[in-house]
PDB file of C-alpha atoms in Angstrom:
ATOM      1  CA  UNK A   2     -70.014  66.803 -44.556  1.00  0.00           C
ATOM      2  CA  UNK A   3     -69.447  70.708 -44.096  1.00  0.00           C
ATOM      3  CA  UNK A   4     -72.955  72.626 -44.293  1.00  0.00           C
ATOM      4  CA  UNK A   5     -72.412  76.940 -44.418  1.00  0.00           C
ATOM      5  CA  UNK A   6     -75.390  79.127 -44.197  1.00  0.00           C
ATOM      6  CA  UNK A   7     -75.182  82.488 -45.205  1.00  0.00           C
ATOM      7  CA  UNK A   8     -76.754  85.741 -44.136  1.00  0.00           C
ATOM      8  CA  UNK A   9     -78.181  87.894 -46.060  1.00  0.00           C
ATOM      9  CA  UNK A  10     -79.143  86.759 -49.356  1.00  0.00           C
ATOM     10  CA  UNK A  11     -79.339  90.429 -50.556  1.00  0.00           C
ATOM     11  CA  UNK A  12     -78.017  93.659 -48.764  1.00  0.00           C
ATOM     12  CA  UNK A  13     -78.203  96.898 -49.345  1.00  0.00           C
ATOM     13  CA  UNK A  14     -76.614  99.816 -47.957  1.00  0.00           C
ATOM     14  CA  UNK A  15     -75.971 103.907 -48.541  1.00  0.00           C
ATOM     15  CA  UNK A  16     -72.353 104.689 -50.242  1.00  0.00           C
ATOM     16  CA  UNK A  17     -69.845 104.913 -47.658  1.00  0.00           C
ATOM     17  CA  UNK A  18     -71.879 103.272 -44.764  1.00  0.00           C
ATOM     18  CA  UNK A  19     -70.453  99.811 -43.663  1.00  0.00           C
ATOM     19  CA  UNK A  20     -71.765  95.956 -44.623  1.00  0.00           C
ATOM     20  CA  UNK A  21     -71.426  92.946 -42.889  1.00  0.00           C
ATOM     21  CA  UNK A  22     -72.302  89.410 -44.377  1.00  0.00           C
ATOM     22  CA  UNK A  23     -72.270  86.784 -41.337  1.00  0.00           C
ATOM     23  CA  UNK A  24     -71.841  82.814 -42.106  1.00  0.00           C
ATOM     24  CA  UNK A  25     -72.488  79.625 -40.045  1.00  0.00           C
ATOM     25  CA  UNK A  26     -70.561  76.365 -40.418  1.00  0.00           C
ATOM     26  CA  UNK A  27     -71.667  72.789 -39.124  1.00  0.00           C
ATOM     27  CA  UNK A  28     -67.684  71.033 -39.707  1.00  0.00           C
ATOM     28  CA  UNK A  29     -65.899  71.751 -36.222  1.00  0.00           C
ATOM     29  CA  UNK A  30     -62.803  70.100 -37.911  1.00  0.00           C
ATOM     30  CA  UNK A  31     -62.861  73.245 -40.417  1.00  0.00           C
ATOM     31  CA  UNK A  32     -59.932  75.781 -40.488  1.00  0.00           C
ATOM     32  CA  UNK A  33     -59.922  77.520 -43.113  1.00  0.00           C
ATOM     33  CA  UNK A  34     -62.267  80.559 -44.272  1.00  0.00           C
ATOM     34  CA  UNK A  35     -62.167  82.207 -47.269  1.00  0.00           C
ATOM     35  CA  UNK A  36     -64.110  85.259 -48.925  1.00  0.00           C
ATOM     36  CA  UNK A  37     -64.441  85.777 -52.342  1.00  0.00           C
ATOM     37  CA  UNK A  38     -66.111  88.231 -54.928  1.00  0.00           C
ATOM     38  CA  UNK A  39     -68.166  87.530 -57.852  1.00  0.00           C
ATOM     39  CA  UNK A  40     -68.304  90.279 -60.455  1.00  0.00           C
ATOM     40  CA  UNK A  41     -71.080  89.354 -62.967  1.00  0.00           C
ATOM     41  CA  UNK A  42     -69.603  87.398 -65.681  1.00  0.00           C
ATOM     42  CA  UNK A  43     -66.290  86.651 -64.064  1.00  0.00           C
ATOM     43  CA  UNK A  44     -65.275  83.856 -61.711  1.00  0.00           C
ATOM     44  CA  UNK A  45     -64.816  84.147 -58.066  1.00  0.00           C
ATOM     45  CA  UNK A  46     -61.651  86.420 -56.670  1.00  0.00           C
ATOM     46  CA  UNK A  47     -60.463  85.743 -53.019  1.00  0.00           C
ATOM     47  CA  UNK A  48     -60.659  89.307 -51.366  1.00  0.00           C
ATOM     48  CA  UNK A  49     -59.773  87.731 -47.576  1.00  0.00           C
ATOM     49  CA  UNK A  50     -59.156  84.878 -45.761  1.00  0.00           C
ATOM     50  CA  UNK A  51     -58.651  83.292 -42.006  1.00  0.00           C
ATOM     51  CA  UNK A  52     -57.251  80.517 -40.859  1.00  0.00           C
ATOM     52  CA  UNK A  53     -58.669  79.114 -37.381  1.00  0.00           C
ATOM     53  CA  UNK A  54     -55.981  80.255 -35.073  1.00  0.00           C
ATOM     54  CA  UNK A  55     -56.940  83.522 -35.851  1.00  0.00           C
ATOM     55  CA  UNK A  56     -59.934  85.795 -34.500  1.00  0.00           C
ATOM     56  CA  UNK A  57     -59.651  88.941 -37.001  1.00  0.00           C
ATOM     57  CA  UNK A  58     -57.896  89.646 -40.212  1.00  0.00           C
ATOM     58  CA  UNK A  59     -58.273  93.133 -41.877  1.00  0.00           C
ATOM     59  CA  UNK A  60     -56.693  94.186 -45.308  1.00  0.00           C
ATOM     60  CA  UNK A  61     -57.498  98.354 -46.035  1.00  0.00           C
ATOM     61  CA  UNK A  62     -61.483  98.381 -45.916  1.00  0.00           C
ATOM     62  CA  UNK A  63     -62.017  94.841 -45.201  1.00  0.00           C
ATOM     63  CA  UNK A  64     -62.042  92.475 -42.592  1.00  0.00           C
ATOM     64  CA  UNK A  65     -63.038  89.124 -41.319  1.00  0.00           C
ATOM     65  CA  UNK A  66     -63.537  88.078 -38.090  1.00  0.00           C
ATOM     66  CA  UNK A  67     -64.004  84.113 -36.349  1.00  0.00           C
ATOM     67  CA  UNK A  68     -65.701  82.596 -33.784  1.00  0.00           C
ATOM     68  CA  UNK A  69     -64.576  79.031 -33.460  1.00  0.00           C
ATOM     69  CA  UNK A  70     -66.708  78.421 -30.495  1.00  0.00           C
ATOM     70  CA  UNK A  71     -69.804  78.972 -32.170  1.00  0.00           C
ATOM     71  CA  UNK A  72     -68.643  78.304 -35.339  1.00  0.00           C
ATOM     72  CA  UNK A  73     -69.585  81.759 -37.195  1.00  0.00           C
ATOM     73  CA  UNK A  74     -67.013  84.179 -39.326  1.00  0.00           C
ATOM     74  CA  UNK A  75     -68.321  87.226 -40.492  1.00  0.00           C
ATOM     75  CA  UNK A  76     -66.999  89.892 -43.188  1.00  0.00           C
ATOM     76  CA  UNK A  77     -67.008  93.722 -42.807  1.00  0.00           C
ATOM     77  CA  UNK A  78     -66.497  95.889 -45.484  1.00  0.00           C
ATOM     78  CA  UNK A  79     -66.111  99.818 -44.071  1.00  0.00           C
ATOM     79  CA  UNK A  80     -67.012 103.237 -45.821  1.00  0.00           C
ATOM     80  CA  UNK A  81     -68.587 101.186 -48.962  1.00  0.00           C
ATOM     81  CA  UNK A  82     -68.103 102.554 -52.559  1.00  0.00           C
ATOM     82  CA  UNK A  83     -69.805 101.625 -55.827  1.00  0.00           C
ATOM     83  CA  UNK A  84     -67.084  99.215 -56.866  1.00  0.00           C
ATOM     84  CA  UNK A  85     -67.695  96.612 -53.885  1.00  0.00           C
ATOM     85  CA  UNK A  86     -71.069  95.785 -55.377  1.00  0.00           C
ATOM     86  CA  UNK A  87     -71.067  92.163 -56.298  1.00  0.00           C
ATOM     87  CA  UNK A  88     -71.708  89.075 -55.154  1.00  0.00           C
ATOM     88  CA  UNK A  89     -69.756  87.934 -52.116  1.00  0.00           C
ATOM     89  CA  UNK A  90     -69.326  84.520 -51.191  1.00  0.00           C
ATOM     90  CA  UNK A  91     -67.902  82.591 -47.639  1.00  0.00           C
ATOM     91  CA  UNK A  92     -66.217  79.218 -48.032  1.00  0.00           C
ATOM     92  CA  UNK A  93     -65.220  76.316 -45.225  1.00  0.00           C
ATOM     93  CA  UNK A  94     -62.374  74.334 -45.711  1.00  0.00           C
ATOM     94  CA  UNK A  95     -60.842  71.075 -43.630  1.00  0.00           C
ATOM     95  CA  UNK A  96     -57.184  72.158 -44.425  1.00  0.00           C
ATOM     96  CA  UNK A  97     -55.918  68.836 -44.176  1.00  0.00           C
ATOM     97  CA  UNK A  98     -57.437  67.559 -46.252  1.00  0.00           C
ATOM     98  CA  UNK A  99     -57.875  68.050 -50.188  1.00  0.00           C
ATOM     99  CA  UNK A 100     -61.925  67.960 -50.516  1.00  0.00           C
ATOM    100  CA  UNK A 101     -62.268  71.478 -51.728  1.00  0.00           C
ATOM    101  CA  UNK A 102     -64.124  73.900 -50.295  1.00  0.00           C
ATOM    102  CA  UNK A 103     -68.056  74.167 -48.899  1.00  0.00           C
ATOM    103  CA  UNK A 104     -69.600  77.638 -49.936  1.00  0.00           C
ATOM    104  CA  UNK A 105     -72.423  79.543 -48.700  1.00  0.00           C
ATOM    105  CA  UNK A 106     -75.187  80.610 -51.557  1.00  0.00           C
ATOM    106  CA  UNK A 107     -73.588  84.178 -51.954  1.00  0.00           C
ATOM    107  CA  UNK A 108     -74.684  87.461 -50.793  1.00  0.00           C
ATOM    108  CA  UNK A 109     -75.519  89.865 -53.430  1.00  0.00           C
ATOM    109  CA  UNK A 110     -74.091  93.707 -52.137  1.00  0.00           C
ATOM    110  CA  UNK A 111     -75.918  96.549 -54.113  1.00  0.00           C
ATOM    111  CA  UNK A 112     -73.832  99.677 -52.983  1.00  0.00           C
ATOM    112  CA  UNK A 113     -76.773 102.763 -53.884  1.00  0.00           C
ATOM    113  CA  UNK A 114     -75.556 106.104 -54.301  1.00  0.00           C
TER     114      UNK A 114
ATOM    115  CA  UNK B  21     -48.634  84.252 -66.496  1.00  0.00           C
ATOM    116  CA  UNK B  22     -52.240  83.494 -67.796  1.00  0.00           C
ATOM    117  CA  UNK B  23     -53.924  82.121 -64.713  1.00  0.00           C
ATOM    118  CA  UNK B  24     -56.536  79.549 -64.975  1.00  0.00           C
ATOM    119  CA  UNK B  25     -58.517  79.754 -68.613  1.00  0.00           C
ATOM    120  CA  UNK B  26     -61.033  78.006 -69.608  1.00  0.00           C
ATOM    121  CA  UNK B  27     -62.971  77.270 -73.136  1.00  0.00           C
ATOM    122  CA  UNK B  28     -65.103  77.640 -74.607  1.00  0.00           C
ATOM    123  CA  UNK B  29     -67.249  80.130 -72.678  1.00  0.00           C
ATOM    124  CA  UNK B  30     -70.299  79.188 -73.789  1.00  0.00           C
ATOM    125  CA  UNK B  31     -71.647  76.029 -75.295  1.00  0.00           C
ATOM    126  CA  UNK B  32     -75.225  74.609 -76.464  1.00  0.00           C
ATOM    127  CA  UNK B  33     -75.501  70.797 -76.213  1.00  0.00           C
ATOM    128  CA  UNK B  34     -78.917  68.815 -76.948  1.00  0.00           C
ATOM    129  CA  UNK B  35     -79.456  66.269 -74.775  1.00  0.00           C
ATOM    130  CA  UNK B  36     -77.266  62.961 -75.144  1.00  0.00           C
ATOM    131  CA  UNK B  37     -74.448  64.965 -76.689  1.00  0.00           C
ATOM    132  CA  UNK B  38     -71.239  64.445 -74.993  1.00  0.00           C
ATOM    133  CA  UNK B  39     -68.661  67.319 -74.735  1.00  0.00           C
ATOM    134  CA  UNK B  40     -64.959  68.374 -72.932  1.00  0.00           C
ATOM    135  CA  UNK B  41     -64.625  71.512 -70.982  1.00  0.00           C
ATOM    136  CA  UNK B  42     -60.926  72.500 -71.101  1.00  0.00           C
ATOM    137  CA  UNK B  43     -59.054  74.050 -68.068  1.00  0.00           C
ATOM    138  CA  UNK B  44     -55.453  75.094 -68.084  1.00  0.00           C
ATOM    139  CA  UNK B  45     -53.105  76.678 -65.417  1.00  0.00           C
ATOM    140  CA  UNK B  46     -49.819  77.851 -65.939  1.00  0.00           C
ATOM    141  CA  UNK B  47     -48.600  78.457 -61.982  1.00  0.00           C
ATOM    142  CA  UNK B  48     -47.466  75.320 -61.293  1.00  0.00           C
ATOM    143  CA  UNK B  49     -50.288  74.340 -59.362  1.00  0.00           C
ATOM    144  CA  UNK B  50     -50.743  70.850 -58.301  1.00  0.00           C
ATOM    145  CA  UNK B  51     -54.435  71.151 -56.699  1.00  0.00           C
ATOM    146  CA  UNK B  52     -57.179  71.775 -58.954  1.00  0.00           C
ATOM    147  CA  UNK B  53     -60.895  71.268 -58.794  1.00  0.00           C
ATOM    148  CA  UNK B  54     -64.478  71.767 -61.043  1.00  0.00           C
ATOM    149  CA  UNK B  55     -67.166  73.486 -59.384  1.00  0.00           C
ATOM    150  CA  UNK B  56     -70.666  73.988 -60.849  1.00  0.00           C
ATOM    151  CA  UNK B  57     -72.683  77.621 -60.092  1.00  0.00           C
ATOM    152  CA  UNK B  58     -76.359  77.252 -60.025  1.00  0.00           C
ATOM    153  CA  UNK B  59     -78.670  80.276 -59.164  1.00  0.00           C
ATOM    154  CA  UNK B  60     -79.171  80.452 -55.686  1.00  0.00           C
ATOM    155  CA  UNK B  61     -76.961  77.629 -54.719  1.00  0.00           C
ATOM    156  CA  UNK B  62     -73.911  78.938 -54.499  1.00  0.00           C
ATOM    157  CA  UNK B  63     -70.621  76.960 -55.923  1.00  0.00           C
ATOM    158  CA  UNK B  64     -70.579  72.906 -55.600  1.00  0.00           C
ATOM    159  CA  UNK B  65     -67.743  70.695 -55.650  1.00  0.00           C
ATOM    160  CA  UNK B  66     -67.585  68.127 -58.789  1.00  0.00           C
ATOM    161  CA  UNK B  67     -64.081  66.416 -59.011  1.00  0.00           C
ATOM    162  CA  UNK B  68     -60.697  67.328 -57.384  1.00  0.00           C
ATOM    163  CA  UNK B  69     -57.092  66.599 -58.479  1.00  0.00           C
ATOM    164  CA  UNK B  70     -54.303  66.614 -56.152  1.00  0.00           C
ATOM    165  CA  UNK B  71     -51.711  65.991 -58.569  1.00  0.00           C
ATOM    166  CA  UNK B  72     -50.891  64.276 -61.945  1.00  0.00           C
ATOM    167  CA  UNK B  73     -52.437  60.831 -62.365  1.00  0.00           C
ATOM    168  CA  UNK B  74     -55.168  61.813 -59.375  1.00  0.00           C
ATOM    169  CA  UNK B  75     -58.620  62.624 -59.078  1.00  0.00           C
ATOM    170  CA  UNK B  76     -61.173  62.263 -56.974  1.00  0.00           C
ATOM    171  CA  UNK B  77     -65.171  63.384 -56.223  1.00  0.00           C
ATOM    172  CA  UNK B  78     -66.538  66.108 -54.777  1.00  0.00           C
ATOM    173  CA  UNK B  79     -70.099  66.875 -53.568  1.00  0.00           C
ATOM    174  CA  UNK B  80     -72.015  66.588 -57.383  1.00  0.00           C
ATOM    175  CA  UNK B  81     -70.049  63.909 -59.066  1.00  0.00           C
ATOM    176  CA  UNK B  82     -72.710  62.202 -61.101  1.00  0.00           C
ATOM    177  CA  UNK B  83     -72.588  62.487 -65.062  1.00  0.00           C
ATOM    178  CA  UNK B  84     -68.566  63.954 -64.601  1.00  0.00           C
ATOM    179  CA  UNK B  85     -65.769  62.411 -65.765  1.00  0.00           C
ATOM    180  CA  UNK B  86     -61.981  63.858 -65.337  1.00  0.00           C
ATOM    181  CA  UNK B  87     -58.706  63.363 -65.823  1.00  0.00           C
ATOM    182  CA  UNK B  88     -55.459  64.495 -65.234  1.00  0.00           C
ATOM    183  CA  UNK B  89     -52.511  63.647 -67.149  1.00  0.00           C
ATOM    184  CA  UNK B  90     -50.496  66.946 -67.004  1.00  0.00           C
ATOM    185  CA  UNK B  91     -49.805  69.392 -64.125  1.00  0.00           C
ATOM    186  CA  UNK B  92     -51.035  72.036 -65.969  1.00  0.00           C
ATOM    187  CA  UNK B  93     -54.750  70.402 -67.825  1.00  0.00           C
ATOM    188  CA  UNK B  94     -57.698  68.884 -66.220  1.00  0.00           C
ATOM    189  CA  UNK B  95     -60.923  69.062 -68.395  1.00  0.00           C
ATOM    190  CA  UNK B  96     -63.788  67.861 -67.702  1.00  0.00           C
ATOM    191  CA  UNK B  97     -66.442  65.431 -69.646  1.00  0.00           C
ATOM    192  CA  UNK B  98     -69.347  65.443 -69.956  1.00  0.00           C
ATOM    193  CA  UNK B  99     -70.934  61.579 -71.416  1.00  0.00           C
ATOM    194  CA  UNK B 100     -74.363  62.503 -72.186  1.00  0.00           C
ATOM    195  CA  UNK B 101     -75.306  65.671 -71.393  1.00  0.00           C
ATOM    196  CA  UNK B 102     -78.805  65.865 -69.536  1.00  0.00           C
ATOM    197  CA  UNK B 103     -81.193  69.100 -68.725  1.00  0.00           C
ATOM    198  CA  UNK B 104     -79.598  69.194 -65.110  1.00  0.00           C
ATOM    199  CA  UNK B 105     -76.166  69.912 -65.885  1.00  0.00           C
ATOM    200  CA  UNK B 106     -77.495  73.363 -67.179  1.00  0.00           C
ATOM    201  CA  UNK B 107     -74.841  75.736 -65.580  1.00  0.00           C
ATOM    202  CA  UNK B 108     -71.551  77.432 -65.089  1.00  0.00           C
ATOM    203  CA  UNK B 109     -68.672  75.423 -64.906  1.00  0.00           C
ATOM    204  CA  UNK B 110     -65.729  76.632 -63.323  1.00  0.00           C
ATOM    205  CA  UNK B 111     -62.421  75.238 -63.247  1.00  0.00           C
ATOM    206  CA  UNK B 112     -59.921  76.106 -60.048  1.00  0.00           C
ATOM    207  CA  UNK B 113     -56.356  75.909 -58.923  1.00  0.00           C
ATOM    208  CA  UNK B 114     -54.241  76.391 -56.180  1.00  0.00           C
ATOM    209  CA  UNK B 115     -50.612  75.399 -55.048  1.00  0.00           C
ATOM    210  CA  UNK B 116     -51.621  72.421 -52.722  1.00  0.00           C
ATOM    211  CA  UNK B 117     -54.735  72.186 -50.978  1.00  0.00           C
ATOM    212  CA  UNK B 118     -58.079  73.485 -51.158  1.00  0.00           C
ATOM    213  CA  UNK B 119     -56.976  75.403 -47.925  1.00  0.00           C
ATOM    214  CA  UNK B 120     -54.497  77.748 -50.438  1.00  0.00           C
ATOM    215  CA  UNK B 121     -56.250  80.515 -52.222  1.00  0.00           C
ATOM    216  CA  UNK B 122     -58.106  78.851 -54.752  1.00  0.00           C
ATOM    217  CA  UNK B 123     -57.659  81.201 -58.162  1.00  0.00           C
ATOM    218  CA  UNK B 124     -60.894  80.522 -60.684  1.00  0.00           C
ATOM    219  CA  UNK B 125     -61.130  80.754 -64.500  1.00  0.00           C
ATOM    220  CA  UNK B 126     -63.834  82.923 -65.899  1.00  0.00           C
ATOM    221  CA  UNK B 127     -66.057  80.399 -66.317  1.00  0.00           C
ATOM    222  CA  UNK B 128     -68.170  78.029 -68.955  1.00  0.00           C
ATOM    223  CA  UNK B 129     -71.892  78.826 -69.667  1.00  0.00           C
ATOM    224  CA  UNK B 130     -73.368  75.362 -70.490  1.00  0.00           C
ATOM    225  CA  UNK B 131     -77.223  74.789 -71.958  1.00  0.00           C
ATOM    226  CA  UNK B 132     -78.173  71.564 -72.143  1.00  0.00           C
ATOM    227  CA  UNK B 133     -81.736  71.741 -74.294  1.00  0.00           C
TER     228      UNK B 133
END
């Protein structure tokens, strides 16, 4: 089955500088690669996604970007702000198929002021 | 529209109890899913639904039961509850596949003692 590693477990960075959170996956059938945010006692919230014919997707102050060839997507969220700390997880999916989706173990984003 | 909700949010069970978490969506969604949150291992797949009258098993089946009679319902049973199935349940749904944006409920807080 799909493995996804995850990188860092915990990252900090200064308001308004940028954070990237970089993921692995094992599946080279996967095509699908979501991000979502976990505020602390809610459930998970897609922010961004890409889809494997894709290389980079950006929405305001996020973006994601894929390598298919060595099977890494990473996310990239610019001039930080106290809201965006949470917990961020990436996700794998097979597309074709309905066997959910594979997460990484979450990055936790502490934005200090 | 509600989204996805889920009760209750938190529930106490000793060991060999049995007990239903309830999950409801009202988007029309056929694809839904259970995942299970565990510190430091991210979100794992327990049982998937691609429709009325189907289910199947995810990564964690073991001690799960589910069903799916309606579009819109798909709890999820618990037998006989056992120390391991401490954690937060959370139900998700999405218009087709697990390669749509998956949209979660807030969440169950089960303690099994």
């Amino acid at each position: 089955g799909e493995n996804v590693e995850q990188h860092p477990s915990t990252l900090s960075v200064q308001e308004g500088d940028s954070a990237v959170i970089k993921c692995t996956y094992s599946d080279s059938a996967s095509n699908y690669f979501p991000w979502y945010k976990q505020e602390l006692g809610k459930g998970p919230q897609l922010i961004i996604d890409i889809r494997s014919n894709v290389g980079e997707k950006k929405d305001q102050r996020i973006a994601v970007t894929l390598n298919k060839t060595a099977k890494h997507f990473s996310l990239h969220i610019t001039e930080t702000q106290p809201e965006d700390s949470a917990v961020y997880f990436c996700a794998a999916s097979n597309g074709g198929g309905a066997d959910g989706l594979t997460f990484g173990k979450g990055t936790h984003l502490i934005i200090q002021p | 529209n509600a989204g996805v909700t889920q009760t209750p949010k938190f529930q106490v069970l000793k060991t060999g109890q049995s007990m239903t978490l309830q999950c409801a969506q009202d988007m029309n969604h056929e694809y839904m899913s259970w995942y299970r949150q565990d510190p430091g291992m991210g979100l794992r797949l327990i049982h998937y639904s691609v429709g009325a009258g189907i289910t199947d098993q995810g990564e964690v089946p073991n001690g799960y039961n589910v069903s799916r009679s309606t579009t819109e319902d798909f709890p999820l049973r618990l037998l006989s509850a056992a120390p391991s199935q401490t954690s937060v349940y959370f139900c998700a749904s999405s218009y087709s596949l697990s390669a749509d944006t998956q949209y979660f409920g807030p969440g169950t807080r089960l303690t099994v003692l």
